DNA sequence: TTTCGTGTTCCGAGTGGCGGAACACGGGTT
DNA sequence: AACCCGTGTTCCGCCACTCGGAACACGAAA
């Protein structure tokens, strides 16, 4: 009859003032009304009240009960420094190291610039094929898995503008050179969640690529697992898609990407 | 003979675990080595050690003693939300966009904290000069146009208190360092309605700055139009004062400032 | 008037924070 | 080898601080 006597819905016991303070800080940025902050933090009302006073006093939180709470100057300053100090290659390196041990293929991580992708990490498998890539190398967006995965999350007009500026240069005989074909390809990338490159940039080289999101949720980076074509007949590079997605999501999380 | 019995070199007494945790969090983003964090925070070594463990455990700080500490996923996520939730930036952004198209200079919008200004918006002109500023950067009040425009609307005793606390540090050889001179300058800012900075904060950089009022009518933000000195001989940055005032008033209005 | 939902304050109990001090460890110097 | 010095880590007893239930204050709605 009676249901569970008391449901402890709070995520963690969280004894310790510092933890609670962080919890309140976090909650105060999600909600602005006092009662909602209490709710979101899962702490006692009086506790939240006291900690909130400290945070306001320290100017990490601004506002008051009647006008609502929001981020304060010191938090903004802190936030600016935190985000400015983010170094992808440092953060992603351990994830890439684990991934390369798992799939034994060459891994790349790249950042999107205006018109192309630039490699920021390259990690070879135990038996490196001679791939003509290196950190700092710029590659086209339309003819690589990593580029397509970024383009897939660009607004269509930005893609159109890119085509307008640099065109769709041919790299191999499978390179996509038609804007409409590219649009269809990008739609399927969005649908799958990852991109494939079946020798469109370099003959004999294939890859699966997954999107990396930054703290705003924007796809600014890509991760790819590369191999030479038809290494094992009957298998496809696509079988590594789950691993690529998992690694990319992990890096996104480390970068502070919202939700999953 | 007897020296001072105990020198409290720490900026504030700071009793309370939450305050200390914030102090450590802040320090950890400035320094990466454990000992430097201890130094920067002004707290006891053991205390920093324990709080740092909590922060790492909560994923607000990443890294460890040997590889150095840096911002962790949860802090980045928090930082992203904090900066994104600053309603002033959302509200002011379109106004700033229009303004930059109009005057083709770098525009800043900043918020006042107790002792300094913190940039919340930076928007470059089409030909960006390399300005050493970024969102989240804290700048002095007495040596910047944006700071002076805010100080001008502070009660004199608050200004005196500020001088008392942080002084009037020299930034360039035109920086105002005399309290009386500052008082005269602030009076003329009030009279004109805008402030000028003729290289008082950074040599070769000039700006006009106008006050932004929040919903209570208090001047809590400033907007500035910056340029490099003597870009066009015979012209002055002051000629942009009307535009700065118009844009600042527009933002004030959007924030719900009383009367115009 | 009563009720509800806010936000605020109080205060006793006891626990978790505090930080000096001692320890561990590694890389230099003699 | 013996020493030192600068790292980071752990220990532990005292007591200040946190904790949170409960009571309170206030305004708006019923």
Coordinates of C-alpha atoms (C1' of nucleotides) in Angstrom, one line a residue:
Chain A
X1 CA 0.0 0.0 0.0
X2 CA 2.3 2.7 1.2
X3 CA 4.9 3.5 -1.3
X4 CA 8.6 4.0 -0.5
X5 CA 8.7 5.9 2.8
X6 CA 11.2 8.5 1.7
X7 CA 12.7 8.9 -1.7
X8 CA 16.1 10.4 -1.6
X9 CA 16.1 12.1 -5.0
X10 CA 19.2 14.0 -4.4
X11 CA 22.0 12.8 -6.7
X12 CA 24.6 12.5 -3.9
X13 CA 24.7 12.6 -0.1
X14 CA 27.0 15.6 -0.4
X15 CA 28.3 16.3 3.0
X16 CA 30.7 19.1 3.0
X17 CA 30.1 22.8 2.7
X18 CA 32.2 23.2 -0.5
X19 CA 30.2 20.6 -2.4
X20 CA 27.0 22.2 -1.3
X21 CA 28.3 25.6 -2.4
X22 CA 29.1 24.3 -5.8
X23 CA 25.7 22.7 -6.0
X24 CA 24.0 26.0 -5.1
X25 CA 26.2 27.9 -7.6
X26 CA 25.2 25.4 -10.3
X27 CA 21.5 25.5 -9.4
X28 CA 21.5 29.3 -9.3
X29 CA 22.5 29.4 -12.9
X30 CA 19.7 27.1 -13.9
X31 CA 17.0 28.8 -11.9
X32 CA 16.6 32.3 -10.8
X33 CA 13.9 32.1 -8.2
X34 CA 15.0 31.2 -4.7
X35 CA 12.5 28.3 -4.3
X36 CA 13.5 26.9 -7.6
X37 CA 17.1 27.0 -6.6
X38 CA 16.3 25.1 -3.4
X39 CA 14.4 22.6 -5.5
X40 CA 17.2 22.2 -8.1
X41 CA 19.9 21.9 -5.6
X42 CA 18.1 19.3 -3.5
X43 CA 19.4 21.0 -0.3
X44 CA 17.6 22.3 2.7
X45 CA 16.0 25.7 2.3
X46 CA 18.0 27.4 5.2
X47 CA 21.2 25.9 3.8
X48 CA 20.6 27.3 0.3
X49 CA 19.7 30.6 1.8
X50 CA 23.0 30.9 3.7
X51 CA 25.2 29.7 0.9
X52 CA 23.5 32.0 -1.6
X53 CA 24.3 34.9 0.7
X54 CA 27.9 33.9 0.6
X55 CA 27.9 33.6 -3.1
X56 CA 26.2 37.0 -3.5
X57 CA 28.6 38.6 -1.0
X58 CA 31.6 37.2 -3.0
X59 CA 30.0 38.5 -6.2
X60 CA 29.8 35.1 -7.8
X61 CA 26.0 35.5 -8.0
X62 CA 24.2 38.8 -8.5
X63 CA 20.7 39.8 -7.9
X64 CA 18.3 39.2 -5.0
X65 CA 15.2 37.3 -4.0
X66 CA 12.8 39.7 -5.7
X67 CA 14.5 40.4 -9.0
X68 CA 15.9 36.9 -9.3
X69 CA 19.5 35.5 -9.2
X70 CA 22.0 35.5 -12.0
X71 CA 25.7 35.2 -12.7
X72 CA 27.8 37.8 -10.9
X73 CA 30.9 39.7 -12.0
X74 CA 33.4 37.4 -10.3
X75 CA 31.8 34.3 -11.8
X76 CA 31.8 35.9 -15.2
X77 CA 35.4 36.7 -14.8
X78 CA 36.2 33.2 -13.7
X79 CA 34.1 31.8 -16.5
X80 CA 36.0 33.9 -19.1
X81 CA 39.3 32.7 -17.8
X82 CA 38.2 29.1 -17.6
X83 CA 36.9 29.1 -21.2
X84 CA 39.9 31.0 -22.5
X85 CA 42.3 28.4 -21.0
X86 CA 40.7 25.4 -22.7
X87 CA 43.2 23.5 -24.8
X88 CA 41.6 20.8 -26.9
X89 CA 44.8 18.9 -27.6
X90 CA 45.6 18.6 -24.0
X91 CA 42.1 17.6 -23.0
X92 CA 41.5 15.2 -25.9
X93 CA 44.9 13.4 -25.8
X94 CA 44.1 10.8 -23.2
X95 CA 40.8 9.9 -24.9
X96 CA 42.6 9.6 -28.2
X97 CA 45.2 7.4 -26.6
X98 CA 42.6 5.0 -25.3
X99 CA 40.8 5.0 -28.6
X100 CA 43.9 4.2 -30.6
X101 CA 44.6 1.2 -28.3
X102 CA 41.1 0.0 -28.9
X103 CA 40.7 0.3 -32.6
X104 CA 44.3 0.3 -33.8
X105 CA 43.8 2.8 -36.5
X106 CA 45.1 6.3 -37.1
X107 CA 43.1 8.9 -35.2
X108 CA 42.8 12.6 -36.0
X109 CA 41.2 15.5 -34.1
X110 CA 40.7 18.7 -36.0
X111 CA 39.3 22.1 -35.5
X112 CA 37.1 24.0 -38.0
X113 CA 38.3 27.3 -39.3
X114 CA 36.4 29.5 -41.7
X115 CA 36.9 27.4 -44.8
X116 CA 38.8 24.2 -43.8
X117 CA 39.7 21.8 -41.1
X118 CA 43.0 21.9 -39.3
X119 CA 44.4 18.9 -37.5
X120 CA 45.3 19.5 -33.9
X121 CA 46.0 15.8 -33.0
X122 CA 47.3 12.9 -35.0
X123 CA 47.9 9.6 -33.3
X124 CA 49.1 6.5 -35.3
X125 CA 48.2 2.9 -34.8
X126 CA 50.7 0.3 -33.9
X127 CA 51.3 -0.4 -37.7
X128 CA 51.2 3.1 -39.1
X129 CA 50.4 3.4 -42.8
X130 CA 52.1 6.2 -44.5
X131 CA 49.4 8.8 -44.2
X132 CA 50.2 12.3 -45.6
X133 CA 48.9 14.2 -42.6
X134 CA 50.4 16.1 -39.7
X135 CA 49.3 18.4 -36.9
X136 CA 48.6 21.8 -38.4
X137 CA 47.7 20.5 -41.8
X138 CA 44.6 22.1 -43.3
X139 CA 42.2 19.9 -45.2
X140 CA 39.1 20.7 -47.3
X141 CA 35.7 20.3 -45.6
X142 CA 33.6 18.8 -48.4
X143 CA 36.0 15.9 -49.1
X144 CA 36.8 14.6 -45.7
X145 CA 34.8 12.9 -43.0
X146 CA 35.9 15.3 -40.4
X147 CA 34.9 18.3 -42.6
X148 CA 31.5 16.8 -43.5
X149 CA 30.6 16.2 -39.9
X150 CA 31.2 19.8 -39.1
X151 CA 29.4 21.1 -42.2
X152 CA 26.4 18.9 -41.3
X153 CA 25.8 21.2 -38.3
X154 CA 26.3 24.5 -40.1
X155 CA 23.3 26.5 -41.2
X156 CA 22.7 25.8 -44.9
X157 CA 23.4 29.4 -45.9
X158 CA 26.9 29.2 -44.4
X159 CA 27.5 26.1 -46.4
X160 CA 26.3 27.8 -49.5
X161 CA 28.6 30.7 -48.8
X162 CA 31.5 28.4 -48.3
X163 CA 30.8 26.8 -51.7
X164 CA 30.6 30.2 -53.1
X165 CA 34.0 31.2 -51.8
X166 CA 36.1 28.1 -52.4
X167 CA 34.0 25.8 -54.5
X168 CA 34.1 22.0 -54.2
X169 CA 37.5 21.1 -55.6
X170 CA 38.0 17.6 -56.9
X171 CA 40.4 15.5 -54.9
X172 CA 39.6 12.0 -56.1
X173 CA 37.1 10.6 -58.5
X174 CA 34.6 10.0 -55.7
X175 CA 34.8 13.6 -54.3
X176 CA 31.4 15.2 -54.0
X177 CA 31.4 18.1 -56.4
X178 CA 27.7 18.9 -56.7
X179 CA 26.1 21.2 -54.2
X180 CA 22.8 19.3 -54.1
X181 CA 24.7 16.0 -53.6
X182 CA 26.6 17.5 -50.8
X183 CA 23.3 18.7 -49.2
X184 CA 21.9 15.2 -49.4
X185 CA 25.1 13.8 -47.9
X186 CA 25.0 16.2 -45.0
X187 CA 21.4 15.3 -44.3
X188 CA 22.4 11.7 -44.0
X189 CA 25.3 12.6 -41.8
X190 CA 22.9 14.4 -39.5
X191 CA 20.6 11.4 -39.5
X192 CA 23.3 8.9 -38.7
X193 CA 25.2 11.2 -36.3
X194 CA 28.5 10.4 -38.0
X195 CA 30.2 10.8 -41.4
X196 CA 32.0 8.5 -43.7
X197 CA 34.8 9.2 -46.1
X198 CA 35.2 6.4 -48.7
X199 CA 38.3 7.7 -50.4
X200 CA 36.8 11.1 -51.3
X201 CA 39.9 13.0 -50.2
X202 CA 42.7 10.6 -50.9
X203 CA 42.5 7.4 -52.9
X204 CA 42.7 4.3 -50.8
X205 CA 42.0 6.1 -47.5
X206 CA 38.7 5.8 -45.7
X207 CA 37.5 7.1 -42.3
X208 CA 34.5 7.4 -39.9
X209 CA 34.1 10.8 -38.3
X210 CA 32.1 12.0 -35.3
X211 CA 31.2 15.5 -34.1
X212 CA 32.8 17.2 -31.0
X213 CA 30.7 19.9 -29.3
X214 CA 32.1 22.8 -27.3
X215 CA 30.6 24.3 -24.2
X216 CA 27.9 26.1 -26.2
X217 CA 26.9 22.9 -27.8
X218 CA 28.3 24.0 -31.2
X219 CA 30.1 21.5 -33.4
X220 CA 33.5 23.1 -33.7
X221 CA 35.7 20.0 -33.8
X222 CA 35.7 16.6 -35.4
X223 CA 37.3 13.3 -34.6
X224 CA 38.1 10.6 -37.2
X225 CA 39.2 7.0 -37.3
X226 CA 41.1 6.4 -40.5
X227 CA 42.3 3.3 -42.3
X228 CA 43.4 2.2 -45.7
X229 CA 40.5 0.9 -47.9
X230 CA 39.6 -2.8 -47.9
X231 CA 42.2 -3.8 -45.4
X232 CA 40.1 -6.8 -44.5
X233 CA 37.7 -7.8 -47.2
X234 CA 34.1 -7.9 -46.0
X235 CA 34.7 -5.4 -43.2
X236 CA 34.1 -1.7 -43.4
X237 CA 35.5 1.3 -41.6
X238 CA 31.9 2.0 -40.6
X239 CA 32.0 -0.7 -37.9
X240 CA 34.1 1.7 -35.9
X241 CA 31.3 4.3 -35.8
X242 CA 30.2 3.5 -32.3
X243 CA 33.7 4.0 -31.0
X244 CA 34.2 7.2 -32.8
X245 CA 30.9 8.6 -31.4
X246 CA 31.8 7.4 -27.9
X247 CA 35.2 9.1 -28.0
X248 CA 33.8 12.3 -29.5
X249 CA 31.0 12.5 -26.9
X250 CA 33.6 11.9 -24.2
X251 CA 35.7 14.8 -25.4
X252 CA 32.6 16.9 -25.7
X253 CA 31.7 16.2 -22.1
X254 CA 35.3 17.2 -21.0
X255 CA 34.9 20.4 -22.9
X256 CA 31.7 21.2 -20.9
X257 CA 29.2 20.5 -23.6
X258 CA 25.6 20.8 -22.3
X259 CA 23.6 17.6 -21.6
X260 CA 24.7 14.6 -23.6
Chain B
X1 CA 61.7 45.6 19.0
X2 CA 58.7 43.4 18.7
X3 CA 57.5 43.3 15.2
X4 CA 53.9 43.0 14.2
X5 CA 52.6 40.0 16.1
X6 CA 50.9 38.4 13.2
X7 CA 50.7 39.8 9.7
X8 CA 47.4 38.9 8.0
X9 CA 48.5 39.1 4.4
X10 CA 45.4 37.4 3.2
X11 CA 43.0 39.7 1.3
X12 CA 40.1 38.8 3.5
X13 CA 39.5 36.8 6.7
X14 CA 37.4 34.4 4.8
X15 CA 36.1 32.1 7.4
X16 CA 33.8 29.6 5.9
X17 CA 34.4 26.6 3.8
X18 CA 32.5 27.9 0.8
X19 CA 34.4 31.1 0.5
X20 CA 37.6 29.1 0.7
X21 CA 36.4 26.7 -1.9
X22 CA 35.7 29.6 -4.3
X23 CA 39.1 31.1 -3.5
X24 CA 40.8 27.8 -4.4
X25 CA 38.7 27.5 -7.5
X26 CA 39.7 30.9 -8.6
X27 CA 43.4 30.3 -7.7
X28 CA 43.4 27.0 -9.6
X29 CA 42.5 28.8 -12.8
X30 CA 45.3 31.3 -12.4
X31 CA 48.0 28.8 -11.5
X32 CA 48.4 25.1 -12.3
X33 CA 51.0 24.0 -9.9
X34 CA 49.8 23.0 -6.4
X35 CA 52.2 25.2 -4.6
X36 CA 51.4 28.2 -6.7
X37 CA 47.7 27.6 -6.0
X38 CA 48.5 27.6 -2.3
X39 CA 50.3 30.8 -2.8
X40 CA 47.7 32.5 -4.9
X41 CA 44.8 31.5 -2.6
X42 CA 46.6 32.6 0.6
X43 CA 45.3 29.6 2.4
X44 CA 47.0 26.9 4.4
X45 CA 48.6 24.1 2.3
X46 CA 46.5 21.3 3.9
X47 CA 43.3 23.3 3.4
X48 CA 44.0 23.9 -0.3
X49 CA 44.9 20.3 -0.7
X50 CA 41.6 19.1 0.7
X51 CA 39.5 21.6 -1.1
X52 CA 41.3 20.8 -4.4
X53 CA 40.4 17.2 -3.9
X54 CA 36.8 18.1 -3.6
X55 CA 36.9 20.3 -6.7
X56 CA 38.6 17.5 -8.7
X57 CA 36.1 14.9 -7.4
X58 CA 33.2 17.2 -8.5
X59 CA 34.9 17.6 -11.8
X60 CA 35.1 21.4 -11.5
X61 CA 38.9 21.1 -11.8
X62 CA 40.7 18.5 -13.9
X63 CA 44.2 17.3 -13.7
X64 CA 46.5 16.3 -10.9
X65 CA 49.5 17.4 -9.0
X66 CA 52.0 16.1 -11.6
X67 CA 50.4 17.2 -14.8
X68 CA 49.0 20.5 -13.4
X69 CA 45.4 21.6 -12.7
X70 CA 43.0 23.2 -15.1
X71 CA 39.3 23.8 -15.6
X72 CA 37.2 20.6 -15.4
X73 CA 34.1 19.7 -17.4
X74 CA 31.6 20.8 -14.9
X75 CA 33.2 24.2 -14.5
X76 CA 33.3 24.7 -18.3
X77 CA 29.7 23.7 -18.5
X78 CA 28.9 26.1 -15.7
X79 CA 31.0 28.8 -17.3
X80 CA 29.3 28.4 -20.6
X81 CA 25.9 28.7 -19.0
X82 CA 27.0 31.7 -16.9
X83 CA 28.2 33.7 -19.8
X84 CA 25.3 32.6 -22.0
X85 CA 22.8 33.6 -19.4
X86 CA 24.1 37.1 -19.0
X87 CA 21.0 38.8 -20.3
X88 CA 22.9 42.0 -21.0
X89 CA 25.0 40.3 -23.6
X90 CA 21.9 38.9 -25.3
X91 CA 20.0 42.1 -25.1
X92 CA 23.0 44.3 -26.0
X93 CA 24.4 42.1 -28.8
X94 CA 22.1 43.3 -31.6
X95 CA 22.7 47.0 -30.6
X96 CA 26.4 46.4 -30.5
X97 CA 26.3 44.7 -33.9
X98 CA 24.5 47.7 -35.4
X99 CA 26.9 50.1 -33.8
X100 CA 30.0 48.3 -35.0
X101 CA 28.7 48.4 -38.5
X102 CA 28.1 52.1 -38.1
X103 CA 31.4 53.2 -36.6
X104 CA 33.7 50.4 -37.6
X105 CA 35.6 50.4 -34.3
X106 CA 36.0 47.8 -31.6
X107 CA 33.1 48.0 -29.2
X108 CA 33.2 46.8 -25.6
X109 CA 30.4 46.4 -23.0
X110 CA 31.4 45.8 -19.4
X111 CA 29.8 45.4 -16.0
X112 CA 31.0 47.0 -12.8
X113 CA 32.0 44.9 -9.9
X114 CA 33.1 46.3 -6.5
X115 CA 36.5 47.4 -7.7
X116 CA 36.8 46.9 -11.4
X117 CA 35.1 46.5 -14.7
X118 CA 34.6 43.2 -16.4
X119 CA 34.0 42.9 -20.1
X120 CA 30.9 41.0 -21.1
X121 CA 30.9 41.8 -24.8
X122 CA 33.7 42.5 -27.2
X123 CA 33.0 43.1 -30.9
X124 CA 35.7 43.8 -33.4
X125 CA 35.6 46.1 -36.4
X126 CA 36.1 44.8 -39.9
X127 CA 39.8 45.5 -39.6
X128 CA 40.5 44.4 -36.0
X129 CA 43.5 45.9 -34.3
X130 CA 45.1 43.5 -31.9
X131 CA 43.6 44.6 -28.7
X132 CA 44.5 42.8 -25.5
X133 CA 41.0 42.3 -24.2
X134 CA 38.5 39.5 -24.0
X135 CA 35.2 38.7 -22.4
X136 CA 35.7 38.1 -18.7
X137 CA 38.8 40.4 -18.5
X138 CA 38.8 42.7 -15.5
X139 CA 40.1 46.2 -16.0
X140 CA 40.7 49.1 -13.6
X141 CA 38.1 51.8 -13.2
X142 CA 40.1 54.9 -12.9
X143 CA 42.2 54.4 -16.1
X144 CA 39.5 53.4 -18.6
X145 CA 36.7 55.3 -20.2
X146 CA 34.3 52.6 -19.3
X147 CA 35.4 52.7 -15.6
X148 CA 35.3 56.5 -15.4
X149 CA 31.8 56.6 -16.8
X150 CA 30.6 54.3 -14.0
X151 CA 32.6 56.0 -11.3
X152 CA 31.1 59.3 -12.4
X153 CA 27.7 58.1 -11.1
X154 CA 29.0 56.6 -7.9
X155 CA 28.5 58.6 -4.7
X156 CA 31.8 60.4 -3.9
X157 CA 32.3 58.4 -0.7
X158 CA 32.2 55.2 -2.6
X159 CA 34.8 56.5 -5.0
X160 CA 36.9 57.6 -2.0
X161 CA 36.6 54.1 -0.5
X162 CA 37.7 52.5 -3.8
X163 CA 40.8 54.7 -3.9
X164 CA 41.4 53.7 -0.3
X165 CA 41.2 50.1 -1.1
X166 CA 43.0 49.7 -4.4
X167 CA 44.6 53.1 -5.0
X168 CA 45.0 54.6 -8.5
X169 CA 47.7 52.4 -10.0
X170 CA 49.7 53.9 -12.9
X171 CA 49.1 52.2 -16.3
X172 CA 50.5 54.8 -18.7
X173 CA 52.0 58.2 -18.3
X174 CA 48.6 59.9 -18.7
X175 CA 46.8 57.8 -16.1
X176 CA 45.1 59.9 -13.5
X177 CA 46.8 59.2 -10.2
X178 CA 45.6 62.2 -8.1
X179 CA 42.3 61.8 -6.3
X180 CA 41.4 65.5 -6.8
X181 CA 42.2 65.3 -10.5
X182 CA 40.0 62.2 -10.7
X183 CA 37.2 64.1 -9.0
X184 CA 37.4 66.9 -11.5
X185 CA 37.5 64.4 -14.4
X186 CA 34.4 62.6 -13.1
X187 CA 32.6 66.0 -12.7
X188 CA 33.3 66.7 -16.4
X189 CA 32.2 63.2 -17.3
X190 CA 28.9 63.9 -15.6
X191 CA 28.6 67.2 -17.3
X192 CA 29.2 65.8 -20.8
X193 CA 27.4 62.5 -20.2
X194 CA 30.3 60.5 -21.6
X195 CA 33.9 59.7 -20.8
X196 CA 37.1 59.9 -22.8
X197 CA 40.2 57.7 -22.5
X198 CA 43.1 59.1 -24.3
X199 CA 45.6 56.3 -23.7
X200 CA 45.3 56.3 -20.0
X201 CA 45.0 52.6 -19.7
X202 CA 47.1 51.4 -22.7
X203 CA 49.4 53.5 -24.8
X204 CA 48.0 54.2 -28.2
X205 CA 44.5 53.1 -27.4
X206 CA 41.7 55.7 -27.1
X207 CA 38.0 55.4 -26.5
X208 CA 34.7 57.2 -25.8
X209 CA 32.5 55.6 -23.3
X210 CA 28.8 56.0 -22.3
X211 CA 26.8 54.8 -19.3
X212 CA 24.3 51.9 -19.3
X213 CA 21.6 51.9 -16.7
X214 CA 19.9 48.9 -15.3
X215 CA 16.3 48.5 -14.3
X216 CA 16.8 50.4 -11.1
X217 CA 18.3 53.4 -13.0
X218 CA 21.8 52.7 -11.5
X219 CA 24.8 52.9 -13.9
X220 CA 26.0 49.3 -13.7
X221 CA 27.5 48.9 -17.2
X222 CA 29.4 50.9 -19.7
X223 CA 29.8 50.8 -23.4
X224 CA 32.9 52.0 -25.2
X225 CA 34.0 52.7 -28.7
X226 CA 37.8 52.1 -29.0
X227 CA 40.3 52.8 -31.6
X228 CA 44.0 53.3 -32.0
X229 CA 45.2 56.8 -31.4
X230 CA 45.5 59.3 -34.3
X231 CA 44.1 56.9 -36.8
X232 CA 43.1 59.8 -39.0
X233 CA 45.0 63.0 -38.2
X234 CA 42.7 65.9 -37.4
X235 CA 39.9 63.6 -36.2
X236 CA 39.2 62.5 -32.6
X237 CA 37.6 59.5 -31.1
X238 CA 35.3 62.1 -29.4
X239 CA 33.3 62.5 -32.6
X240 CA 31.8 59.1 -31.9
X241 CA 30.3 60.3 -28.6
X242 CA 26.8 60.7 -30.0
X243 CA 26.7 57.1 -31.3
X244 CA 28.1 55.8 -28.0
X245 CA 25.4 57.6 -26.0
X246 CA 22.7 56.5 -28.4
X247 CA 23.7 52.8 -28.2
X248 CA 24.1 52.9 -24.4
X249 CA 20.7 54.6 -24.0
X250 CA 19.1 52.0 -26.3
X251 CA 20.6 49.1 -24.2
X252 CA 19.4 50.9 -21.0
X253 CA 16.0 51.1 -22.4
X254 CA 16.0 47.4 -23.3
X255 CA 17.0 46.6 -19.8
X256 CA 14.0 48.5 -18.5
X257 CA 15.7 51.6 -17.2
X258 CA 13.2 54.2 -15.9
X259 CA 12.5 57.3 -18.1
X260 CA 14.9 57.8 -20.9
Chain C
dT1 C1' -10.5 36.3 7.7
dT2 C1' -8.0 32.3 6.3
dT3 C1' -4.9 30.1 3.4
dC4 C1' -1.2 29.6 0.6
dG5 C1' 3.4 30.4 -1.1
dT6 C1' 6.9 33.0 -0.7
dG7 C1' 11.6 34.3 1.7
dT8 C1' 13.9 35.1 6.2
dT9 C1' 15.7 34.2 10.9
dC10 C1' 16.7 31.4 14.9
dC11 C1' 19.3 28.2 17.6
dG12 C1' 21.0 23.8 19.7
dA13 C1' 23.6 19.7 18.5
dG14 C1' 27.5 17.7 16.7
dT15 C1' 30.3 17.0 12.8
dG16 C1' 33.3 18.2 9.6
dG17 C1' 36.7 21.9 8.7
dC18 C1' 41.0 23.6 10.1
dG19 C1' 46.0 24.0 9.8
dG20 C1' 50.4 23.1 12.2
dA21 C1' 53.4 19.6 12.0
dA22 C1' 55.4 15.5 10.5
dC23 C1' 56.0 12.7 6.7
dA24 C1' 57.3 10.9 1.9
dC25 C1' 59.6 11.4 -2.2
dG26 C1' 62.7 12.8 -5.9
dG27 C1' 66.4 15.5 -7.9
dG28 C1' 70.0 18.2 -7.0
dT29 C1' 74.6 19.4 -4.6
dT30 C1' 78.7 18.3 -1.9
Chain D
dA1 C1' 76.7 8.0 0.3
dA2 C1' 75.0 11.6 2.9
dC3 C1' 72.7 15.7 2.7
dC4 C1' 69.4 19.2 1.4
dC5 C1' 65.6 21.5 -0.5
dG6 C1' 61.3 21.9 -2.7
dT7 C1' 57.8 19.3 -3.9
dG8 C1' 53.1 17.0 -2.5
dT9 C1' 50.7 14.1 1.0
dT10 C1' 48.8 12.6 5.4
dC11 C1' 47.7 12.9 10.4
dC12 C1' 45.0 14.3 14.2
dG13 C1' 42.8 16.9 18.1
dC14 C1' 40.4 21.1 19.0
dC15 C1' 36.5 23.8 18.3
dA16 C1' 34.1 26.9 15.0
dC17 C1' 31.1 26.3 11.8
dT18 C1' 27.7 24.1 9.3
dC19 C1' 23.2 22.0 9.4
dG20 C1' 18.3 22.0 9.0
dG21 C1' 13.9 21.7 11.5
dA22 C1' 10.9 25.0 13.0
dA23 C1' 9.0 29.2 13.7
dC24 C1' 8.4 33.6 11.7
dA25 C1' 7.2 37.6 8.4
dC26 C1' 5.1 39.1 4.5
dG27 C1' 2.1 39.6 0.5
dA28 C1' -1.3 37.7 -2.7
dA29 C1' -5.1 35.1 -3.6
dA30 C1' -9.4 32.7 -2.1

